[in-house]
CSV table of C-alpha atoms in Angstrom, one decimal:
chain,number,residue,atom,x,y,z
A,677,MET,CA,39.7,63.3,-35.6
A,678,ARG,CA,43.3,64.0,-35.1
A,679,LEU,CA,45.1,61.5,-33.0
A,680,LYS,CA,48.6,61.1,-31.6
A,681,LEU,CA,49.9,57.5,-31.9
A,682,ILE,CA,52.9,56.8,-29.5
A,683,ALA,CA,54.5,53.5,-30.5
A,684,CYS,CA,57.4,51.3,-30.0
A,685,GLU,CA,59.8,51.7,-33.0
A,686,VAL,CA,59.4,48.1,-33.8
A,687,PHE,CA,56.1,49.1,-35.3
A,688,TYR,CA,57.5,51.8,-37.4
A,689,ARG,CA,56.9,50.4,-40.9
A,690,GLU,CA,53.4,49.0,-39.7
A,691,ALA,CA,52.6,52.2,-37.9
A,692,CYS,CA,53.2,54.4,-41.0
A,693,ALA,CA,51.2,52.0,-43.2
A,694,VAL,CA,48.1,52.1,-41.2
A,695,ALA,CA,48.5,55.9,-40.4
A,696,ALA,CA,48.5,56.4,-44.1
A,697,ARG,CA,45.3,54.4,-44.8
A,698,SER,CA,43.4,55.9,-41.8
A,699,PRO,CA,40.6,58.3,-42.1
A,700,ASN,CA,41.9,60.2,-39.3
A,701,GLN,CA,44.9,62.5,-39.1
A,702,VAL,CA,47.5,60.5,-37.0
A,703,ASP,CA,50.7,62.1,-35.7
A,704,LEU,CA,53.4,59.6,-35.1
A,705,VAL,CA,55.7,59.5,-32.2
A,706,PHE,CA,58.1,56.6,-32.1
A,707,VAL,CA,59.9,55.4,-28.9
A,708,ALA,CA,63.1,53.6,-28.9
A,709,GLN,CA,62.7,49.7,-28.4
A,710,GLY,CA,65.2,49.7,-25.5
A,711,LEU,CA,62.7,51.4,-23.4
A,712,HIS,CA,61.4,48.0,-22.5
A,713,ASN,CA,64.7,47.1,-21.2
A,714,LEU,CA,64.9,49.6,-18.4
A,715,GLY,CA,62.0,48.0,-16.3
A,716,ALA,CA,58.6,48.7,-15.7
A,717,PRO,CA,58.9,51.8,-13.5
A,718,LYS,CA,61.3,53.6,-15.7
A,719,MET,CA,59.3,52.4,-18.8
A,720,LEU,CA,56.1,53.8,-17.4
A,721,GLY,CA,57.7,57.1,-16.6
A,722,HIS,CA,59.0,57.8,-20.0
A,723,LEU,CA,55.6,56.8,-21.5
A,724,GLN,CA,53.8,58.9,-19.2
A,725,ASP,CA,55.9,61.9,-20.1
A,726,PHE,CA,54.9,61.3,-23.7
A,727,VAL,CA,51.3,61.2,-22.9
A,728,ASP,CA,51.4,64.3,-20.8
A,729,ALA,CA,53.1,66.3,-23.6
A,730,THR,CA,49.8,65.9,-25.5
A,731,ASP,CA,47.9,69.1,-26.2
A,732,PRO,CA,44.1,68.7,-26.0
A,733,ALA,CA,43.8,71.7,-28.2
A,734,VAL,CA,45.3,69.6,-31.0
A,735,HIS,CA,44.8,65.9,-30.4
A,736,GLU,CA,41.5,64.3,-29.4
A,737,ALA,CA,42.9,61.0,-28.2
A,738,VAL,CA,46.4,59.2,-27.7
A,739,CYS,CA,46.5,55.8,-29.2
A,740,LEU,CA,49.4,53.7,-27.5
A,741,GLY,CA,51.3,51.3,-29.6
A,742,TYR,CA,52.1,48.8,-26.7
A,743,GLY,CA,50.8,45.9,-25.0
A,744,LEU,CA,51.2,45.3,-21.2
A,745,CYS,CA,54.9,44.7,-22.1
A,746,GLY,CA,56.3,43.5,-18.9
A,747,ASN,CA,53.8,45.7,-16.9
A,748,GLY,CA,55.5,48.8,-18.3
A,749,ILE,CA,52.0,50.6,-18.9
A,750,LEU,CA,50.6,49.8,-15.5
A,751,GLY,CA,49.6,52.9,-13.7
A,752,LEU,CA,49.7,55.0,-17.0
A,753,ALA,CA,47.3,58.0,-16.6
A,754,ALA,CA,45.1,59.7,-19.2
A,755,ARG,CA,45.5,63.4,-18.3
A,756,THR,CA,43.5,65.7,-20.7
A,757,VAL,CA,42.5,63.3,-23.5
A,758,PRO,CA,41.5,59.7,-23.6
A,759,VAL,CA,44.3,57.0,-24.0
A,760,VAL,CA,43.4,54.0,-26.1
A,761,VAL,CA,45.5,50.9,-25.7
A,762,PRO,CA,45.1,47.3,-27.3
A,763,ARG,CA,44.3,44.6,-24.9
A,764,ALA,CA,47.4,42.6,-25.5
A,765,HIS,CA,50.3,41.2,-23.4
A,766,ASP,CA,52.9,42.3,-25.8
A,767,CYS,CA,53.5,43.4,-29.4
A,768,LEU,CA,53.0,40.1,-30.8
A,769,ALA,CA,49.2,40.3,-30.7
A,770,CYS,CA,49.4,43.4,-32.7
A,771,PHE,CA,51.6,41.6,-35.4
A,772,PHE,CA,49.2,38.6,-35.5
A,773,GLY,CA,46.1,40.8,-35.7
A,774,SER,CA,44.6,39.4,-32.5
A,775,ARG,CA,45.5,38.1,-29.2
A,776,GLU,CA,43.5,34.9,-30.1
A,777,ARG,CA,45.4,34.2,-33.2
A,778,TYR,CA,48.6,34.9,-31.4
A,779,MET,CA,47.7,32.4,-28.5
A,780,LYS,CA,46.6,29.8,-31.0
A,781,TYR,CA,50.0,30.0,-32.7
A,782,PHE,CA,52.0,30.3,-29.2
A,783,GLU,CA,50.1,27.0,-27.8
A,784,ALA,CA,51.2,25.0,-31.0
A,785,ASN,CA,54.8,26.6,-31.1
A,786,PRO,CA,56.0,27.3,-27.5
A,787,ARG,CA,59.7,27.5,-28.3
A,788,VAL,CA,59.6,30.2,-30.8
A,789,TYR,CA,61.6,33.4,-31.2
A,790,TYR,CA,59.8,35.8,-33.2
A,791,LYS,CA,61.2,38.3,-35.9
A,792,THR,CA,59.9,41.2,-38.0
A,793,SER,CA,61.3,43.9,-40.0
A,794,GLY,CA,61.0,46.1,-37.1
A,795,TRP,CA,62.8,43.7,-34.7
A,796,LEU,CA,65.5,43.1,-37.3
A,797,GLU,CA,66.4,46.7,-38.1
A,798,ARG,CA,65.7,48.3,-34.8
A,799,ALA,CA,66.2,45.8,-32.0
A,800,GLY,CA,69.6,44.6,-30.6
A,801,GLN,CA,71.4,41.5,-31.6
A,802,MET,CA,70.0,38.0,-31.1
A,803,GLY,CA,70.0,37.0,-27.4
A,804,THR,CA,70.4,40.7,-26.2
A,805,ASP,CA,67.6,42.3,-27.9
A,806,GLN,CA,65.5,42.0,-24.9
A,807,LEU,CA,68.1,43.0,-22.3
A,808,SER,CA,69.2,46.5,-20.9
A,809,PHE,CA,72.4,48.2,-21.3
A,810,GLY,CA,71.4,51.6,-20.1
A,811,ALA,CA,69.4,54.4,-21.9
A,812,PRO,CA,66.9,53.4,-24.3
A,813,GLU,CA,68.6,55.2,-27.1
A,814,LYS,CA,71.8,52.7,-26.9
A,815,PRO,CA,71.4,49.6,-28.6
A,816,ALA,CA,72.7,46.3,-27.3
A,817,PRO,CA,76.5,46.3,-27.7
A,818,THR,CA,78.2,44.2,-30.3
A,819,TRP,CA,80.8,41.5,-29.7
A,820,GLU,CA,83.5,44.0,-30.7
A,821,GLU,CA,82.1,46.5,-28.3
A,822,LEU,CA,82.0,44.1,-25.5
A,823,VAL,CA,85.7,43.0,-26.2
A,824,ALA,CA,86.9,46.5,-26.4
A,825,LYS,CA,85.4,47.4,-22.9
A,826,PHE,CA,85.8,44.1,-21.0
A,827,GLY,CA,88.5,42.1,-22.8
A,828,GLU,CA,87.9,38.9,-24.7
A,829,GLU,CA,87.5,36.6,-21.8
A,830,ASP,CA,85.1,38.8,-19.9
A,831,ALA,CA,83.3,39.5,-23.1
A,832,ALA,CA,82.6,35.7,-23.7
A,833,TYR,CA,81.4,35.3,-20.2
A,834,ILE,CA,78.9,38.2,-20.6
A,835,ARG,CA,77.7,37.1,-23.9
A,836,ASP,CA,77.1,33.6,-22.7
A,837,THR,CA,75.2,34.8,-19.7
A,838,LEU,CA,73.2,37.2,-21.7
A,839,SER,CA,72.3,34.5,-24.2
A,840,THR,CA,71.2,31.8,-21.7
A,841,HIS,CA,67.6,32.5,-22.3
A,842,LEU,CA,68.1,31.4,-26.0
A,843,LYS,CA,68.3,27.7,-24.7
A,844,HIS,CA,64.5,27.9,-24.4
A,845,TYR,CA,64.1,28.3,-28.1
A,846,ASP,CA,64.5,26.1,-31.2
A,847,GLN,CA,62.8,28.0,-33.9
A,848,ILE,CA,62.6,31.4,-35.4
A,849,THR,CA,59.3,32.6,-36.8
A,850,TYR,CA,59.4,35.5,-39.2
A,851,ILE,CA,56.0,37.4,-39.2
A,852,ASP,CA,55.5,38.9,-42.8
A,853,MET,CA,53.6,42.0,-42.3
A,854,GLY,CA,53.4,42.8,-46.0
A,855,VAL,CA,54.9,46.3,-45.7
A,856,GLU,CA,58.6,45.1,-46.2
A,857,PRO,CA,60.2,46.5,-49.4
A,858,SER,CA,62.2,43.3,-50.2
A,859,GLU,CA,63.0,39.8,-49.0
A,860,GLN,CA,66.2,41.1,-47.1
A,861,PHE,CA,64.4,40.8,-43.6
A,862,GLU,CA,63.1,37.3,-44.2
A,863,ALA,CA,66.6,36.4,-45.3
A,864,ARG,CA,68.2,37.7,-42.3
A,865,ALA,CA,65.6,35.9,-40.1
A,866,ARG,CA,66.3,32.6,-42.0
A,867,ALA,CA,70.0,33.0,-41.6
A,868,GLU,CA,69.8,33.7,-37.9
A,869,ALA,CA,67.9,30.5,-37.7
A,870,ALA,CA,70.6,28.6,-39.5
A,871,LYS,CA,73.3,30.3,-37.2
A,872,PHE,CA,71.5,28.7,-34.3
A,873,GLY,CA,70.5,25.3,-35.8
A,874,TRP,CA,66.9,26.1,-35.4
A,875,LYS,CA,63.9,25.5,-37.4
A,876,TYR,CA,62.6,28.3,-39.5
A,877,GLU,CA,59.0,29.3,-40.5
A,878,LYS,CA,57.4,32.3,-42.1
A,879,VAL,CA,53.8,33.3,-41.3
A,880,PRO,CA,51.6,36.1,-42.6
A,881,GLY,CA,51.0,38.9,-40.2
A,882,ASP,CA,47.8,40.8,-39.9
A,883,LEU,CA,47.6,44.8,-39.7
A,884,GLY,CA,44.1,44.6,-38.8
A,885,LEU,CA,44.4,45.5,-35.0
A,886,LEU,CA,46.8,48.1,-35.6
A,887,GLN,CA,44.5,49.7,-38.3
A,888,ARG,CA,41.5,49.7,-35.9
A,889,LEU,CA,43.7,51.3,-33.4
A,890,VAL,CA,44.2,54.4,-35.5
A,891,ASP,CA,40.9,54.2,-37.1
A,892,GLY,CA,38.3,53.7,-34.5
A,893,PRO,CA,35.8,53.3,-33.1
A,894,TRP,CA,37.5,51.3,-30.3
A,895,ASP,CA,35.4,48.3,-29.1
A,896,ASP,CA,36.0,47.1,-25.6
A,897,LYS,CA,36.7,43.6,-26.5
A,898,ASP,CA,40.1,44.6,-28.1
A,899,PHE,CA,40.8,48.1,-26.8
A,900,LEU,CA,40.9,49.7,-23.4
A,901,THR,CA,39.8,53.4,-23.5
A,902,VAL,CA,41.1,55.2,-20.5
A,903,PRO,CA,39.1,58.5,-19.9
A,904,PRO,CA,41.1,61.6,-18.4
A,905,GLY,CA,41.6,61.1,-14.7
A,906,ARG,CA,41.8,57.4,-14.9
A,907,LYS,CA,44.7,54.8,-14.7
A,908,ILE,CA,45.5,51.5,-16.4
A,909,ILE,CA,45.5,48.6,-13.8
A,910,PRO,CA,46.1,44.8,-14.4
A,911,LYS,CA,43.1,42.5,-15.0
A,912,TYR,CA,43.9,38.8,-14.1
A,913,ASP,CA,41.4,37.4,-16.8
A,914,GLY,CA,41.2,37.5,-20.7
A,915,THR,CA,40.7,41.3,-20.8
A,916,ILE,CA,44.4,41.8,-19.6
A,917,ILE,CA,44.0,45.4,-18.6
A,918,GLY,CA,41.4,47.7,-17.0
A,919,LEU,CA,40.7,50.9,-15.4
A,920,SER,CA,41.4,52.3,-12.0
A,921,THR,CA,38.5,53.4,-9.9
A,922,ASP,CA,39.8,56.8,-9.0
């Protein structure tokens, strides 16, 4: 099969690795991480454009490297080819290899801020990497950029306001996916934990779910296959997402 994988760029290294090992021909399309920060309606619109650009004469299916991601994929429609999506609330289930393994870790460690090589090299700064500052191509501003634009006093207020949610965390967990070229990413994660006075832990990641996304076949337990003419809807049970009736 020839597949198109549309994925958040935090999966860049992992997606390249699984595509290289897939028996299928996988064409990769990466979307800037900041797309999450625009809100669900705008995120959906951008992803739908990428899906709609698929040529059925070239690709047999679209694989979506996203979870539910703040409801950003709800309403996404398959047009001319099937769309295959992991049954996951967000990317962490993909990094852990399954939503069951992720939930088990989360339940034992509810105050964890997660890092991977992709989050470290392609997302924004700590405390702002999940917040919106405009177009998805624009990363979160640095402290220097905030000062230049707003002055030091207002910049400090903005920084503190944006970082309020960090009070809910006390640990950084680095997920080692086995595709990192060196220890530089783990070192950065460890340094960020030290900066905030948080605990630090490294856990092994698992490429299994991503590998099966680009390999197929797609079992219904872990993947939703959206046939042409149907849309993704929420499911308020363990399956997370389902199909529209129209």
